[in-house]
Amino acid sequence: LAEYCARQRVDMAELIALVQGELSRNERQKIIALITLETHSRDVNARMLADGVRSAADFVWASQLKTRRQPSPDGGGSEEVVVSVCDAELRYSYEYLGNAQRLLGTPPN
């Protein structure tokens, strides 16, 4: 987790450098949305590290919403996104997720 947190800081710096450069309006909006999401992710990961989470078996880790890409079961070479939290696992079906410009990532209570 410590190495991942360090990698997140490097990735965040690269995103910030991108948004400071020449971009189309669409590209800038996408990168700003990524920065917002990554800032929240960075804060959650730093808190887990400070709280001593060391294993995927820790409840604090298991209770985090996680996404991953995996080969689609249709065997056509495409991929699907799977969302999991605790012991629940669902295929992501590209539902509307709201207005990213209004997204505010806050730590859970």
Short mmCIF file of C-alpha atoms in Angstrom, two decimals, residues 1-108:
data_model
loop_
_atom_site.label_atom_id
_atom_site.label_comp_id
_atom_site.label_asym_id
_atom_site.label_seq_id
_atom_site.Cartn_x
_atom_site.Cartn_y
_atom_site.Cartn_z
CA LEU A 1 0.00 0.00 0.00
CA ALA A 2 2.87 2.38 0.76
CA GLU A 3 4.35 1.83 -2.71
CA TYR A 4 0.94 2.36 -4.31
CA CYS A 5 0.45 5.62 -2.37
CA ALA A 6 3.82 6.83 -3.66
CA ARG A 7 2.82 5.89 -7.21
CA GLN A 8 -0.46 7.78 -6.80
CA ARG A 9 1.47 10.96 -5.93
CA VAL A 10 3.55 10.61 -9.11
CA ASP A 11 0.44 9.96 -11.22
CA MET A 12 -1.33 12.94 -9.66
CA ALA A 13 1.60 15.23 -10.48
CA GLU A 14 1.43 14.05 -14.11
CA LEU A 15 -2.31 14.76 -14.29
CA ILE A 16 -1.80 18.23 -12.81
CA ALA A 17 0.94 18.95 -15.36
CA LEU A 18 -1.41 17.82 -18.14
CA VAL A 19 -4.23 20.11 -17.04
CA GLN A 20 -1.82 23.07 -16.93
CA GLY A 21 -0.96 22.57 -20.59
CA GLU A 22 -2.81 23.08 -23.86
CA LEU A 23 -5.99 21.00 -23.92
CA SER A 24 -9.38 21.09 -25.54
CA ARG A 25 -12.30 21.94 -23.27
CA ASN A 26 -13.41 18.29 -23.26
CA GLU A 27 -9.94 16.97 -22.43
CA ARG A 28 -9.55 19.49 -19.60
CA GLN A 29 -12.92 18.49 -18.09
CA LYS A 30 -12.02 14.80 -18.24
CA ILE A 31 -8.65 15.33 -16.58
CA ILE A 32 -10.16 17.55 -13.87
CA ALA A 33 -12.71 14.80 -13.13
CA LEU A 34 -9.83 12.28 -12.92
CA ILE A 35 -7.93 14.57 -10.55
CA THR A 36 -11.01 14.84 -8.31
CA LEU A 37 -11.46 11.06 -8.19
CA GLU A 38 -7.75 10.39 -7.71
CA THR A 39 -7.54 12.94 -4.89
CA HIS A 40 -10.29 11.09 -3.04
CA SER A 41 -8.62 7.74 -3.75
CA ARG A 42 -5.26 9.08 -2.54
CA ASP A 43 -6.83 10.30 0.72
CA VAL A 44 -8.62 6.98 1.35
CA ASN A 45 -5.44 4.99 0.68
CA ALA A 46 -3.34 7.27 2.90
CA ARG A 47 -5.89 6.86 5.70
CA MET A 48 -5.84 3.05 5.32
CA LEU A 49 -2.05 3.10 5.44
CA ALA A 50 -2.08 5.28 8.58
CA ASP A 51 -4.70 2.97 10.17
CA GLY A 52 -2.44 -0.04 9.65
CA VAL A 53 -4.34 -1.88 6.91
CA ARG A 54 -1.89 -4.50 5.69
CA SER A 55 -4.00 -7.26 4.15
CA ALA A 56 -6.85 -7.74 1.70
CA ALA A 57 -8.54 -9.61 4.57
CA ASP A 58 -8.82 -6.40 6.63
CA PHE A 59 -12.44 -5.19 6.77
CA VAL A 60 -11.44 -1.60 6.00
CA TRP A 61 -10.00 -2.76 2.67
CA ALA A 62 -12.85 -5.18 1.92
CA SER A 63 -15.41 -2.43 2.52
CA GLN A 64 -13.91 -0.16 -0.16
CA LEU A 65 -15.66 -0.02 -3.53
CA LYS A 66 -13.23 -1.54 -6.05
CA THR A 67 -13.31 -1.87 -9.82
CA ARG A 68 -11.34 -4.11 -12.16
CA ARG A 69 -11.33 -5.10 -15.80
CA GLN A 70 -11.51 -8.73 -16.77
CA PRO A 71 -12.05 -10.73 -19.95
CA SER A 72 -15.70 -10.82 -20.95
CA PRO A 73 -17.34 -14.24 -20.53
CA ASP A 74 -18.55 -14.12 -24.16
CA GLY A 75 -15.03 -15.13 -25.24
CA GLY A 76 -14.89 -12.48 -27.97
CA GLY A 77 -11.73 -10.87 -26.63
CA SER A 78 -13.54 -7.89 -25.13
CA GLU A 79 -13.34 -6.85 -21.50
CA GLU A 80 -15.93 -5.99 -18.88
CA VAL A 81 -15.72 -3.93 -15.71
CA VAL A 82 -16.55 -5.60 -12.41
CA VAL A 83 -17.42 -3.61 -9.27
CA SER A 84 -16.97 -5.24 -5.87
CA VAL A 85 -17.41 -4.34 -2.21
CA CYS A 86 -17.18 -6.78 0.70
CA ASP A 87 -18.57 -10.03 -0.74
CA ALA A 88 -20.77 -8.43 -3.43
CA GLU A 89 -19.62 -8.37 -7.05
CA LEU A 90 -21.51 -6.82 -9.98
CA ARG A 91 -20.84 -6.25 -13.68
CA TYR A 92 -20.75 -2.55 -14.48
CA SER A 93 -23.31 -1.79 -17.18
CA TYR A 94 -22.36 1.82 -17.98
CA GLU A 95 -25.07 3.39 -15.84
CA TYR A 96 -25.20 7.17 -15.60
CA LEU A 97 -22.97 8.16 -12.70
CA GLY A 98 -23.97 11.79 -12.35
CA ASN A 99 -22.27 15.06 -13.11
CA ALA A 100 -18.53 14.68 -12.55
CA GLN A 101 -18.15 18.45 -12.35
CA ARG A 102 -20.30 18.43 -9.23
CA LEU A 103 -18.58 15.41 -7.69
CA LEU A 104 -17.14 15.96 -4.23
CA GLY A 105 -15.18 13.08 -2.80
CA THR A 106 -15.34 13.07 0.99
CA PRO A 107 -14.05 10.54 3.48
CA PRO A 108 -16.71 8.29 5.04
#
